[in-house]
Amino acid sequence: MIKIAILASGRGSNFKSIMEEIRAGRCNAHPVVLITNNPDAPAIDIAKENNIPVEIVNKKDFASREAFDSEIKQILDRYEAGLVVLAGYMLILRGRDLLEAYKNKIINIHPSLLPAFPGVEAQKQAFDHGCKVSGVTIHFVDPGLDSGPIIYQEAVDISDCKTAEETAAKILKTEHRAYAKVIDMFSKGTFTIDGRRAMFTSGKIRL
Amino acid sequence: MIKIAILASGRGSNFKSIMEEIRAGRCNAHPVVLITNNPDAPAIDIAKENNIPVEIVNKKDFASREAFDSEIKQILDRYEAGLVVLAGYMLILRGRDLLEAYKNKIINIHPSLLPAFPGVEAQKQAFDHGCKVSGVTIHFVDPGLDSGPIIYQEAVDISDCKTAEETAAKILKTEHRAYAKVIDMFSKGTFTIDGRRAMFTSGKIRL
């Protein structure tokens, strides 16, 4: 079982689905802490319902982003997190000591097939562009915006979606399943990165 | 049955697959002419084997790209083409009278899920980026590079591809099937474009 830390800023819909998949026995992970920058995040309620410790790290309490991210690193160290799972965390991680200490141990999910449509409202971007296929990307976090090596992608047919909202709802269903599946893979094997290509190299399943 | 003109510069692998799908009864189209800018294009042999007229329009015989594209327009008019199918045509169509006269009647196929990886070597671009999913896009042609409204997209799982060449070969299989399928749709209905979203609005099938 892998110890995971969840970082979330908002409603925590991906956090909630991860908890459901853990309970259903499809994701062999133990959430050890929720870290949030938002004292009002509904994700806090999900943590409390599941007896998961909550650490609030508020940006305004820190003089710099480097100091802010260092605090996050110390919390991750304290809880001995083996994997850091961003679940609607709205800040880019910039602290060099955090990113180096947890290199290839911080993952994020993005509602498009990257490198198409990075940034906010990726589903609306895809809909407005007239795409027939979009999808979900789970990637390692680097200092850029949605730019780290890709771990997993899954296509979603959006050709019959009538609005950007319908597109987002359809993609969200795939997000929920895919994120827990990938977290489970981290409990079963390891990823190696060659250039930008992440390959699952041991364990019983293969992406 | 829809009259199609094929524009090709090279081997014509998509042209060949369209002919195969027509013979197999899966693509209700009649190729009326092959237009090529390359007197040595192997695509010419495919046309000759199928008794399709060949028109060579060589860029060096024209003073400007506008005049060059005007010649293409006149050929299309003469053969009464209902749909213009780019199949490995290596020049961007720039002539305003051509693009206006055949607005939403010129289509191209591109070996990626646009807007990701426009331009040359799209399959290698996707492989080198570490993508797990790429695919095929069929789109209307506008004056930009692979930028017109998207008609059809299909995802291809490239997670197990070991090289850029393997990636290209896997995507090519989908290209061959998809292009004939979309050409067949043009024989059965019409596409309307709302903003950038192309919607199939009549006929018996639906993308």
mmCIF file of C-alpha atoms in Angstrom:
data_model
loop_
_atom_site.group_PDB
_atom_site.id
_atom_site.type_symbol
_atom_site.label_atom_id
_atom_site.label_comp_id
_atom_site.label_asym_id
_atom_site.label_seq_id
_atom_site.Cartn_x
_atom_site.Cartn_y
_atom_site.Cartn_z
ATOM 1 C CA MET A 1 0.000 0.000 0.000
ATOM 2 C CA ILE A 2 1.291 3.432 -0.923
ATOM 3 C CA LYS A 3 1.010 6.458 1.404
ATOM 4 C CA ILE A 4 -0.478 9.367 -0.507
ATOM 5 C CA ALA A 5 -0.818 13.051 0.318
ATOM 6 C CA ILE A 6 -3.674 14.912 -1.367
ATOM 7 C CA LEU A 7 -3.316 18.584 -2.306
ATOM 8 C CA ALA A 8 -6.611 20.310 -3.096
ATOM 9 C CA SER A 9 -7.954 23.851 -3.247
ATOM 10 C CA GLY A 10 -11.635 23.313 -3.973
ATOM 11 C CA ARG A 11 -14.488 20.863 -3.949
ATOM 12 C CA GLY A 12 -12.202 17.830 -4.124
ATOM 13 C CA SER A 13 -14.300 15.825 -6.565
ATOM 14 C CA ASN A 14 -11.243 13.803 -7.608
ATOM 15 C CA PHE A 15 -10.284 13.348 -3.940
ATOM 16 C CA LYS A 16 -13.770 11.989 -3.255
ATOM 17 C CA SER A 17 -13.600 9.544 -6.159
ATOM 18 C CA ILE A 18 -10.177 8.321 -5.016
ATOM 19 C CA MET A 19 -11.652 7.590 -1.575
ATOM 20 C CA GLU A 20 -14.508 5.674 -3.208
ATOM 21 C CA GLU A 21 -12.132 3.601 -5.300
ATOM 22 C CA ILE A 22 -10.014 2.849 -2.215
ATOM 23 C CA ARG A 23 -13.111 1.674 -0.348
ATOM 24 C CA ALA A 24 -14.135 -0.434 -3.352
ATOM 25 C CA GLY A 25 -10.758 -2.175 -3.248
ATOM 26 C CA ARG A 26 -9.631 -0.864 -6.633
ATOM 27 C CA CYS A 27 -6.950 1.534 -5.389
ATOM 28 C CA ASN A 28 -4.344 0.223 -2.985
ATOM 29 C CA ALA A 29 -3.475 3.541 -1.343
ATOM 30 C CA HIS A 30 -3.580 5.065 2.147
ATOM 31 C CA PRO A 31 -4.251 8.827 2.247
ATOM 32 C CA VAL A 32 -2.141 10.154 5.119
ATOM 33 C CA VAL A 33 -2.894 13.879 4.848
ATOM 34 C CA LEU A 34 -4.901 16.509 2.973
ATOM 35 C CA ILE A 35 -2.985 19.725 2.398
ATOM 36 C CA THR A 36 -4.974 22.739 1.258
ATOM 37 C CA ASN A 37 -4.257 26.410 0.663
ATOM 38 C CA ASN A 38 -7.921 27.241 1.128
ATOM 39 C CA PRO A 39 -9.390 27.171 4.667
ATOM 40 C CA ASP A 40 -12.885 27.002 3.129
ATOM 41 C CA ALA A 41 -12.218 24.158 0.689
ATOM 42 C CA PRO A 42 -15.082 21.611 0.684
ATOM 43 C CA ALA A 43 -12.315 19.007 0.288
ATOM 44 C CA ILE A 44 -11.672 19.493 4.021
ATOM 45 C CA ASP A 45 -15.054 17.917 4.781
ATOM 46 C CA ILE A 46 -14.155 14.849 2.730
ATOM 47 C CA ALA A 47 -10.931 14.473 4.732
ATOM 48 C CA LYS A 48 -12.755 14.826 8.038
ATOM 49 C CA GLU A 49 -15.389 12.266 7.061
ATOM 50 C CA ASN A 50 -12.566 9.851 6.363
ATOM 51 C CA ASN A 51 -10.490 10.687 9.449
ATOM 52 C CA ILE A 52 -7.653 12.033 7.327
ATOM 53 C CA PRO A 53 -5.538 14.778 8.956
ATOM 54 C CA VAL A 54 -5.916 18.226 7.370
ATOM 55 C CA GLU A 55 -3.081 20.737 7.085
ATOM 56 C CA ILE A 56 -3.992 24.247 5.984
ATOM 57 C CA VAL A 57 -1.072 26.096 4.406
ATOM 58 C CA ASN A 58 -2.253 29.574 3.554
ATOM 59 C CA LYS A 59 -0.188 31.538 1.068
ATOM 60 C CA LYS A 60 -0.728 34.822 2.889
ATOM 61 C CA ASP A 61 1.090 33.461 5.965
ATOM 62 C CA PHE A 62 4.348 33.181 4.004
ATOM 63 C CA ALA A 63 6.752 35.821 2.745
ATOM 64 C CA SER A 64 7.542 33.958 -0.477
ATOM 65 C CA ARG A 65 6.318 31.097 -2.641
ATOM 66 C CA GLU A 66 9.597 29.346 -1.882
ATOM 67 C CA ALA A 67 8.885 29.486 1.874
ATOM 68 C CA PHE A 68 5.272 28.443 1.272
ATOM 69 C CA ASP A 69 6.323 25.398 -0.750
ATOM 70 C CA SER A 70 9.005 24.556 1.846
ATOM 71 C CA GLU A 71 6.287 24.281 4.461
ATOM 72 C CA ILE A 72 4.433 21.852 2.187
ATOM 73 C CA LYS A 73 7.633 19.820 1.801
ATOM 74 C CA GLN A 74 8.048 19.598 5.578
ATOM 75 C CA ILE A 75 4.485 18.340 5.973
ATOM 76 C CA LEU A 76 5.008 15.728 3.249
ATOM 77 C CA ASP A 77 8.213 14.610 5.001
ATOM 78 C CA ARG A 78 6.462 14.415 8.347
ATOM 79 C CA TYR A 79 3.655 12.216 6.993
ATOM 80 C CA GLU A 80 6.140 10.151 4.950
ATOM 81 C CA ALA A 81 4.153 10.571 1.753
ATOM 82 C CA GLY A 82 5.242 8.197 -1.001
ATOM 83 C CA LEU A 83 3.145 9.939 -3.641
ATOM 84 C CA VAL A 84 1.762 13.469 -3.796
ATOM 85 C CA VAL A 85 -1.576 13.680 -5.594
ATOM 86 C CA LEU A 86 -2.793 17.061 -6.827
ATOM 87 C CA ALA A 87 -6.575 17.050 -6.927
ATOM 88 C CA GLY A 88 -7.765 20.450 -8.039
ATOM 89 C CA TYR A 89 -4.818 22.233 -6.447
ATOM 90 C CA MET A 90 -4.878 25.689 -7.990
ATOM 91 C CA LEU A 91 -1.307 26.820 -7.374
ATOM 92 C CA ILE A 92 1.747 25.887 -9.416
ATOM 93 C CA LEU A 93 4.394 24.236 -7.223
ATOM 94 C CA ARG A 94 7.516 26.333 -7.549
ATOM 95 C CA GLY A 95 9.725 25.508 -4.581
ATOM 96 C CA ARG A 96 12.917 23.953 -5.853
ATOM 97 C CA ASP A 97 13.576 21.916 -2.684
ATOM 98 C CA LEU A 98 10.036 20.514 -2.790
ATOM 99 C CA LEU A 99 10.230 19.641 -6.493
ATOM 100 C CA GLU A 100 13.679 18.063 -6.126
ATOM 101 C CA ALA A 101 12.875 16.077 -2.988
ATOM 102 C CA TYR A 102 9.667 14.741 -4.549
ATOM 103 C CA LYS A 103 10.873 14.482 -8.135
ATOM 104 C CA ASN A 104 8.629 12.059 -10.048
ATOM 105 C CA LYS A 105 6.530 11.618 -6.921
ATOM 106 C CA ILE A 106 4.091 14.468 -7.542
ATOM 107 C CA ILE A 107 1.280 13.827 -9.994
ATOM 108 C CA ASN A 108 -1.546 15.905 -11.415
ATOM 109 C CA ILE A 109 -4.615 15.227 -13.507
ATOM 110 C CA HIS A 110 -5.671 17.533 -16.331
ATOM 111 C CA PRO A 111 -8.950 17.413 -18.293
ATOM 112 C CA SER A 112 -7.490 17.364 -21.825
ATOM 113 C CA LEU A 113 -5.079 15.345 -23.896
ATOM 114 C CA LEU A 114 -1.968 17.404 -23.209
ATOM 115 C CA PRO A 115 -0.135 19.192 -24.767
ATOM 116 C CA ALA A 116 -3.489 20.374 -26.168
ATOM 117 C CA PHE A 117 -5.338 22.849 -23.946
ATOM 118 C CA PRO A 118 -3.173 23.412 -20.858
ATOM 119 C CA GLY A 119 -4.371 25.829 -18.193
ATOM 120 C CA VAL A 120 -7.855 26.638 -17.008
ATOM 121 C CA GLU A 121 -11.140 25.583 -18.626
ATOM 122 C CA ALA A 122 -9.454 22.925 -20.753
ATOM 123 C CA GLN A 123 -12.818 21.308 -21.488
ATOM 124 C CA LYS A 124 -14.297 24.588 -22.753
ATOM 125 C CA GLN A 125 -11.157 25.218 -24.800
ATOM 126 C CA ALA A 126 -11.579 21.809 -26.488
ATOM 127 C CA PHE A 127 -15.301 22.343 -27.069
ATOM 128 C CA ASP A 128 -14.820 25.841 -28.474
ATOM 129 C CA HIS A 129 -12.055 24.573 -30.766
ATOM 130 C CA GLY A 130 -14.546 22.106 -32.233
ATOM 131 C CA CYS A 131 -12.668 18.983 -31.116
ATOM 132 C CA LYS A 132 -14.409 15.634 -31.507
ATOM 133 C CA VAL A 133 -12.019 13.884 -29.128
ATOM 134 C CA SER A 134 -10.550 15.210 -25.910
ATOM 135 C CA GLY A 135 -9.603 13.325 -22.787
ATOM 136 C CA VAL A 136 -7.661 13.090 -19.589
ATOM 137 C CA THR A 137 -3.934 13.327 -18.876
ATOM 138 C CA ILE A 138 -2.175 12.295 -15.678
ATOM 139 C CA HIS A 139 1.354 13.664 -15.577
ATOM 140 C CA PHE A 140 4.310 14.267 -13.321
ATOM 141 C CA VAL A 141 4.500 17.802 -12.009
ATOM 142 C CA ASP A 142 7.383 20.020 -13.048
ATOM 143 C CA PRO A 143 7.764 23.787 -12.614
ATOM 144 C CA GLY A 144 5.812 24.507 -15.824
ATOM 145 C CA LEU A 145 2.067 24.684 -16.445
ATOM 146 C CA ASP A 146 0.734 21.164 -17.095
ATOM 147 C CA SER A 147 4.033 20.376 -18.800
ATOM 148 C CA GLY A 148 5.631 17.433 -16.952
ATOM 149 C CA PRO A 149 6.158 13.922 -18.396
ATOM 150 C CA ILE A 150 2.904 12.124 -19.214
ATOM 151 C CA ILE A 151 2.063 9.029 -17.160
ATOM 152 C CA TYR A 152 -1.320 8.134 -18.586
ATOM 153 C CA GLN A 153 -3.828 9.431 -21.126
ATOM 154 C CA GLU A 154 -7.315 8.350 -21.989
ATOM 155 C CA ALA A 155 -9.408 9.674 -24.860
ATOM 156 C CA VAL A 156 -13.020 10.817 -24.420
ATOM 157 C CA ASP A 157 -15.386 11.129 -27.381
ATOM 158 C CA ILE A 158 -16.948 14.598 -27.103
ATOM 159 C CA SER A 159 -18.463 14.692 -30.594
ATOM 160 C CA ASP A 160 -22.023 14.517 -29.260
ATOM 161 C CA CYS A 161 -21.550 17.121 -26.499
ATOM 162 C CA LYS A 162 -23.781 20.157 -26.978
ATOM 163 C CA THR A 163 -22.137 22.525 -24.494
ATOM 164 C CA ALA A 164 -18.851 23.094 -22.701
ATOM 165 C CA GLU A 165 -20.554 21.998 -19.456
ATOM 166 C CA GLU A 166 -21.665 18.703 -20.961
ATOM 167 C CA THR A 167 -18.110 18.210 -22.232
ATOM 168 C CA ALA A 168 -16.675 18.816 -18.757
ATOM 169 C CA ALA A 169 -19.146 16.425 -17.134
ATOM 170 C CA LYS A 170 -18.324 13.657 -19.601
ATOM 171 C CA ILE A 171 -14.563 14.089 -19.123
ATOM 172 C CA LEU A 172 -14.951 14.190 -15.327
ATOM 173 C CA LYS A 173 -16.319 10.646 -15.295
ATOM 174 C CA THR A 174 -13.141 9.414 -16.946
ATOM 175 C CA GLU A 175 -10.993 11.515 -14.589
ATOM 176 C CA HIS A 176 -12.497 9.837 -11.562
ATOM 177 C CA ARG A 177 -11.785 6.318 -12.764
ATOM 178 C CA ALA A 178 -8.387 7.045 -14.306
ATOM 179 C CA TYR A 179 -6.796 8.833 -11.363
ATOM 180 C CA ALA A 180 -7.475 6.010 -8.906
ATOM 181 C CA LYS A 181 -6.223 3.494 -11.471
ATOM 182 C CA VAL A 182 -2.926 5.322 -11.887
ATOM 183 C CA ILE A 183 -2.453 5.794 -8.123
ATOM 184 C CA ASP A 184 -2.992 2.048 -7.775
ATOM 185 C CA MET A 185 -0.225 1.456 -10.350
ATOM 186 C CA PHE A 186 2.196 3.385 -8.144
ATOM 187 C CA SER A 187 1.485 0.830 -5.418
ATOM 188 C CA LYS A 188 2.382 -2.024 -7.798
ATOM 189 C CA GLY A 189 5.436 -0.823 -9.709
ATOM 190 C CA THR A 190 7.607 2.071 -10.729
ATOM 191 C CA PHE A 191 7.814 4.495 -13.597
ATOM 192 C CA THR A 192 11.040 5.328 -15.391
ATOM 193 C CA ILE A 193 11.382 8.366 -17.611
ATOM 194 C CA ASP A 194 13.348 8.313 -20.861
ATOM 195 C CA GLY A 195 13.422 11.810 -22.350
ATOM 196 C CA ARG A 196 9.781 12.741 -21.915
ATOM 197 C CA ARG A 197 8.415 9.187 -22.139
ATOM 198 C CA ALA A 198 7.291 7.674 -18.832
ATOM 199 C CA MET A 199 7.275 3.872 -18.847
ATOM 200 C CA PHE A 200 5.836 1.563 -16.216
ATOM 201 C CA THR A 201 8.674 -0.878 -15.661
ATOM 202 C CA SER A 202 7.710 -3.382 -13.020
ATOM 203 C CA GLY A 203 4.711 -4.906 -11.363
ATOM 204 C CA LYS A 204 1.914 -6.932 -12.817
ATOM 205 C CA ILE A 205 0.058 -4.394 -14.927
ATOM 206 C CA ARG A 206 1.212 -2.233 -17.736
ATOM 207 C CA LEU A 207 -0.133 1.009 -19.184
ATOM 208 C CA MET B 1 -22.376 9.196 -55.239
ATOM 209 C CA ILE B 2 -20.066 12.145 -54.683
ATOM 210 C CA LYS B 3 -17.479 13.248 -57.258
ATOM 211 C CA ILE B 4 -14.133 13.673 -55.570
ATOM 212 C CA ALA B 5 -10.851 15.195 -56.706
ATOM 213 C CA ILE B 6 -7.687 13.883 -55.055
ATOM 214 C CA LEU B 7 -4.690 16.179 -54.472
ATOM 215 C CA ALA B 8 -1.464 14.333 -53.688
ATOM 216 C CA SER B 9 2.273 15.035 -53.797
ATOM 217 C CA GLY B 10 3.770 11.678 -52.849
ATOM 218 C CA ARG B 11 3.162 7.972 -52.505
ATOM 219 C CA GLY B 12 -0.586 8.378 -52.167
ATOM 220 C CA SER B 13 -1.090 5.791 -49.434
ATOM 221 C CA ASN B 14 -4.340 7.448 -48.367
ATOM 222 C CA PHE B 15 -5.440 7.695 -52.024
ATOM 223 C CA LYS B 16 -4.802 3.960 -52.403
ATOM 224 C CA SER B 17 -6.816 3.107 -49.291
ATOM 225 C CA ILE B 18 -9.709 5.295 -50.477
ATOM 226 C CA MET B 19 -9.744 3.344 -53.769
ATOM 227 C CA GLU B 20 -9.793 0.070 -51.825
ATOM 228 C CA GLU B 21 -12.681 1.216 -49.665
ATOM 229 C CA ILE B 22 -14.603 2.356 -52.777
ATOM 230 C CA ARG B 23 -14.090 -1.071 -54.376
ATOM 231 C CA ALA B 24 -15.180 -2.759 -51.134
ATOM 232 C CA GLY B 25 -18.441 -0.780 -51.233
ATOM 233 C CA ARG B 26 -17.736 1.154 -48.057
ATOM 234 C CA CYS B 27 -17.151 4.566 -49.641
ATOM 235 C CA ASN B 28 -19.765 5.895 -52.052
ATOM 236 C CA ALA B 29 -17.477 8.196 -54.059
ATOM 237 C CA HIS B 30 -16.322 8.563 -57.633
ATOM 238 C CA PRO B 31 -12.768 9.925 -58.066
ATOM 239 C CA VAL B 32 -12.879 12.140 -61.144
ATOM 240 C CA VAL B 33 -9.303 13.447 -61.179
ATOM 241 C CA LEU B 34 -5.924 13.260 -59.459
ATOM 242 C CA ILE B 35 -4.156 16.607 -59.280
ATOM 243 C CA THR B 36 -0.487 16.579 -58.319
ATOM 244 C CA ASN B 37 2.289 19.136 -58.117
ATOM 245 C CA ASN B 38 4.903 16.388 -58.468
ATOM 246 C CA PRO B 39 5.412 14.779 -61.910
ATOM 247 C CA ASP B 40 7.175 11.847 -60.184
ATOM 248 C CA ALA B 41 4.540 11.185 -57.521
ATOM 249 C CA PRO B 42 3.868 7.442 -57.141
ATOM 250 C CA ALA B 43 0.226 8.493 -56.642
ATOM 251 C CA ILE B 44 0.099 8.944 -60.435
ATOM 252 C CA ASP B 45 0.475 5.175 -60.877
ATOM 253 C CA ILE B 46 -2.489 4.553 -58.591
ATOM 254 C CA ALA B 47 -4.600 6.918 -60.710
ATOM 255 C CA LYS B 48 -3.518 5.241 -63.958
ATOM 256 C CA GLU B 49 -4.282 1.765 -62.612
ATOM 257 C CA ASN B 50 -7.784 2.996 -61.821
ATOM 258 C CA ASN B 51 -8.307 4.917 -65.079
ATOM 259 C CA ILE B 52 -8.523 8.213 -63.225
ATOM 260 C CA PRO B 53 -7.384 11.278 -65.211
ATOM 261 C CA VAL B 54 -4.162 12.884 -63.945
ATOM 262 C CA GLU B 55 -3.488 16.608 -64.037
ATOM 263 C CA ILE B 56 0.033 17.740 -63.223
ATOM 264 C CA VAL B 57 0.184 21.321 -61.988
ATOM 265 C CA ASN B 58 3.805 22.186 -61.399
ATOM 266 C CA LYS B 59 4.543 25.191 -59.221
ATOM 267 C CA LYS B 60 7.528 26.240 -61.322
ATOM 268 C CA ASP B 61 5.248 26.803 -64.340
ATOM 269 C CA PHE B 62 3.414 29.612 -62.531
ATOM 270 C CA ALA B 63 4.457 33.143 -61.658
ATOM 271 C CA SER B 64 2.646 33.159 -58.315
ATOM 272 C CA ARG B 65 0.964 30.858 -55.830
ATOM 273 C CA GLU B 66 -2.283 32.682 -56.603
ATOM 274 C CA ALA B 67 -1.989 31.795 -60.317
ATOM 275 C CA PHE B 68 -0.962 28.247 -59.422
ATOM 276 C CA ASP B 69 -4.000 27.743 -57.182
ATOM 277 C CA SER B 70 -6.250 29.354 -59.819
ATOM 278 C CA GLU B 71 -5.195 26.660 -62.255
ATOM 279 C CA ILE B 72 -6.188 24.041 -59.676
ATOM 280 C CA LYS B 73 -9.565 25.738 -59.262
ATOM 281 C CA GLN B 74 -10.167 25.641 -63.016
ATOM 282 C CA ILE B 75 -9.397 21.920 -63.106
ATOM 283 C CA LEU B 76 -11.762 21.274 -60.181
ATOM 284 C CA ASP B 77 -14.474 23.255 -61.973
ATOM 285 C CA ARG B 78 -13.903 21.371 -65.207
ATOM 286 C CA TYR B 79 -14.250 17.959 -63.513
ATOM 287 C CA GLU B 80 -17.201 19.194 -61.416
ATOM 288 C CA ALA B 81 -15.631 18.019 -58.162
ATOM 289 C CA GLY B 82 -18.082 17.968 -55.250
ATOM 290 C CA LEU B 83 -15.357 17.334 -52.691
ATOM 291 C CA VAL B 84 -11.615 17.993 -52.787
ATOM 292 C CA VAL B 85 -9.599 15.428 -50.837
ATOM 293 C CA LEU B 86 -6.024 16.249 -49.867
ATOM 294 C CA ALA B 87 -4.041 13.020 -49.570
ATOM 295 C CA GLY B 88 -0.474 13.875 -48.734
ATOM 296 C CA TYR B 89 -0.586 17.159 -50.626
ATOM 297 C CA MET B 90 2.470 19.015 -49.412
ATOM 298 C CA LEU B 91 1.550 22.597 -50.318
ATOM 299 C CA ILE B 92 -0.735 24.898 -48.365
ATOM 300 C CA LEU B 93 -3.634 26.094 -50.529
ATOM 301 C CA ARG B 94 -3.445 29.876 -50.577
ATOM 302 C CA GLY B 95 -5.468 31.047 -53.569
ATOM 303 C CA ARG B 96 -8.398 33.086 -52.330
ATOM 304 C CA ASP B 97 -10.649 32.298 -55.307
ATOM 305 C CA LEU B 98 -9.982 28.576 -54.888
ATOM 306 C CA LEU B 99 -10.637 28.633 -51.139
ATOM 307 C CA GLU B 100 -13.797 30.714 -51.524
ATOM 308 C CA ALA B 101 -15.241 28.716 -54.425
ATOM 309 C CA TYR B 102 -14.622 25.435 -52.567
ATOM 310 C CA LYS B 103 -15.282 26.671 -49.036
ATOM 311 C CA ASN B 104 -16.075 23.687 -46.789
ATOM 312 C CA LYS B 105 -15.516 21.376 -49.749
ATOM 313 C CA ILE B 106 -11.783 20.833 -49.266
ATOM 314 C CA ILE B 107 -10.733 18.334 -46.626
ATOM 315 C CA ASN B 108 -7.404 17.138 -45.259
ATOM 316 C CA ILE B 109 -6.271 14.363 -42.955
ATOM 317 C CA HIS B 110 -3.618 14.920 -40.310
ATOM 318 C CA PRO B 111 -1.919 12.247 -38.175
ATOM 319 C CA SER B 112 -2.532 13.781 -34.741
ATOM 320 C CA LEU B 113 -5.403 15.004 -32.607
ATOM 321 C CA LEU B 114 -5.306 18.644 -33.648
ATOM 322 C CA PRO B 115 -4.650 21.277 -32.375
ATOM 323 C CA ALA B 116 -1.826 19.145 -30.914
ATOM 324 C CA PHE B 117 1.121 18.654 -33.250
ATOM 325 C CA PRO B 118 0.317 20.504 -36.470
ATOM 326 C CA GLY B 119 2.863 20.475 -39.281
ATOM 327 C CA VAL B 120 5.324 17.817 -40.361
ATOM 328 C CA GLU B 121 6.211 14.620 -38.487
ATOM 329 C CA ALA B 122 3.180 14.879 -36.215
ATOM 330 C CA GLN B 123 3.581 11.253 -35.153
ATOM 331 C CA LYS B 124 7.226 11.799 -34.130
ATOM 332 C CA GLN B 125 6.225 14.993 -32.313
ATOM 333 C CA ALA B 126 3.631 13.034 -30.296
ATOM 334 C CA PHE B 127 6.055 10.176 -29.582
ATOM 335 C CA ASP B 128 8.855 12.521 -28.520
ATOM 336 C CA HIS B 129 6.458 14.440 -26.272
ATOM 337 C CA GLY B 130 5.726 11.178 -24.455
ATOM 338 C CA CYS B 131 2.032 11.074 -25.368
ATOM 339 C CA LYS B 132 0.106 7.900 -24.581
ATOM 340 C CA VAL B 133 -2.756 8.805 -26.913
ATOM 341 C CA SER B 134 -2.555 10.453 -30.305
ATOM 342 C CA GLY B 135 -4.814 9.986 -33.299
ATOM 343 C CA VAL B 136 -6.195 11.233 -36.558
ATOM 344 C CA THR B 137 -7.964 14.467 -37.472
ATOM 345 C CA ILE B 138 -9.937 15.135 -40.644
ATOM 346 C CA HIS B 139 -10.616 18.835 -41.064
ATOM 347 C CA PHE B 140 -11.762 21.450 -43.513
ATOM 348 C CA VAL B 141 -8.925 23.314 -45.160
ATOM 349 C CA ASP B 142 -8.473 27.006 -44.485
ATOM 350 C CA PRO B 143 -5.496 29.237 -45.286
ATOM 351 C CA GLY B 144 -3.686 28.232 -42.060
ATOM 352 C CA LEU B 145 -1.550 25.201 -41.266
ATOM 353 C CA ASP B 146 -3.827 22.312 -40.204
ATOM 354 C CA SER B 147 -6.130 24.865 -38.604
ATOM 355 C CA GLY B 148 -9.560 24.539 -40.257
ATOM 356 C CA PRO B 149 -12.752 23.315 -38.536
ATOM 357 C CA ILE B 150 -12.549 19.693 -37.386
ATOM 358 C CA ILE B 151 -14.858 17.197 -39.097
ATOM 359 C CA TYR B 152 -13.776 13.979 -37.424
ATOM 360 C CA GLN B 153 -11.232 12.757 -34.888
ATOM 361 C CA GLU B 154 -10.289 9.308 -33.748
ATOM 362 C CA ALA B 155 -7.923 8.466 -30.912
ATOM 363 C CA VAL B 156 -5.093 5.952 -31.267
ATOM 364 C CA ASP B 157 -3.435 4.358 -28.220
ATOM 365 C CA ILE B 158 0.313 4.795 -28.746
ATOM 366 C CA SER B 159 1.362 3.882 -25.196
ATOM 367 C CA ASP B 160 3.007 0.640 -26.327
ATOM 368 C CA CYS B 161 4.830 2.135 -29.331
ATOM 369 C CA LYS B 162 8.614 1.825 -29.033
ATOM 370 C CA THR B 163 9.645 4.226 -31.807
ATOM 371 C CA ALA B 164 8.315 7.150 -33.805
ATOM 372 C CA GLU B 165 8.100 4.835 -36.844
ATOM 373 C CA GLU B 166 5.949 2.317 -34.971
ATOM 374 C CA THR B 167 3.745 5.218 -33.852
ATOM 375 C CA ALA B 168 3.333 6.436 -37.446
ATOM 376 C CA ALA B 169 2.502 2.941 -38.711
ATOM 377 C CA LYS B 170 -0.166 2.456 -36.046
ATOM 378 C CA ILE B 171 -1.770 5.835 -36.743
ATOM 379 C CA LEU B 172 -1.685 5.198 -40.523
ATOM 380 C CA LYS B 173 -3.992 2.202 -40.150
ATOM 381 C CA THR B 174 -6.603 4.434 -38.558
ATOM 382 C CA GLU B 175 -6.059 7.134 -41.211
ATOM 383 C CA HIS B 176 -6.865 4.702 -44.001
ATOM 384 C CA ARG B 177 -10.163 3.595 -42.505
ATOM 385 C CA ALA B 178 -11.239 7.007 -41.216
ATOM 386 C CA TYR B 179 -10.698 9.021 -44.396
ATOM 387 C CA ALA B 180 -12.876 6.756 -46.538
ATOM 388 C CA LYS B 181 -15.538 6.744 -43.818
ATOM 389 C CA VAL B 182 -15.676 10.544 -43.742
ATOM 390 C CA ILE B 183 -15.733 10.842 -47.560
ATOM 391 C CA ASP B 184 -18.649 8.416 -47.535
ATOM 392 C CA MET B 185 -20.463 10.706 -45.064
ATOM 393 C CA PHE B 186 -20.210 13.572 -47.563
ATOM 394 C CA SER B 187 -22.154 11.393 -49.995
ATOM 395 C CA LYS B 188 -24.916 10.905 -47.415
ATOM 396 C CA GLY B 189 -25.379 14.302 -45.791
ATOM 397 C CA THR B 190 -24.001 17.743 -45.159
ATOM 398 C CA PHE B 191 -21.881 19.428 -42.534
ATOM 399 C CA THR B 192 -22.772 22.760 -41.000
ATOM 400 C CA ILE B 193 -20.246 24.829 -39.082
ATOM 401 C CA ASP B 194 -21.139 26.776 -35.959
ATOM 402 C CA GLY B 195 -18.128 28.776 -34.798
ATOM 403 C CA ARG B 196 -15.465 26.115 -35.123
ATOM 404 C CA ARG B 197 -17.759 23.139 -34.502
ATOM 405 C CA ALA B 198 -18.642 21.101 -37.574
ATOM 406 C CA MET B 199 -21.874 19.126 -37.207
ATOM 407 C CA PHE B 200 -23.223 16.474 -39.536
ATOM 408 C CA THR B 201 -26.802 17.582 -40.061
ATOM 409 C CA SER B 202 -28.569 15.217 -42.399
ATOM 410 C CA GLY B 203 -28.393 11.707 -43.730
ATOM 411 C CA LYS B 204 -28.604 8.422 -41.930
ATOM 412 C CA ILE B 205 -25.364 8.345 -40.006
ATOM 413 C CA ARG B 206 -23.943 10.679 -37.457
ATOM 414 C CA LEU B 207 -20.415 11.332 -36.259
#
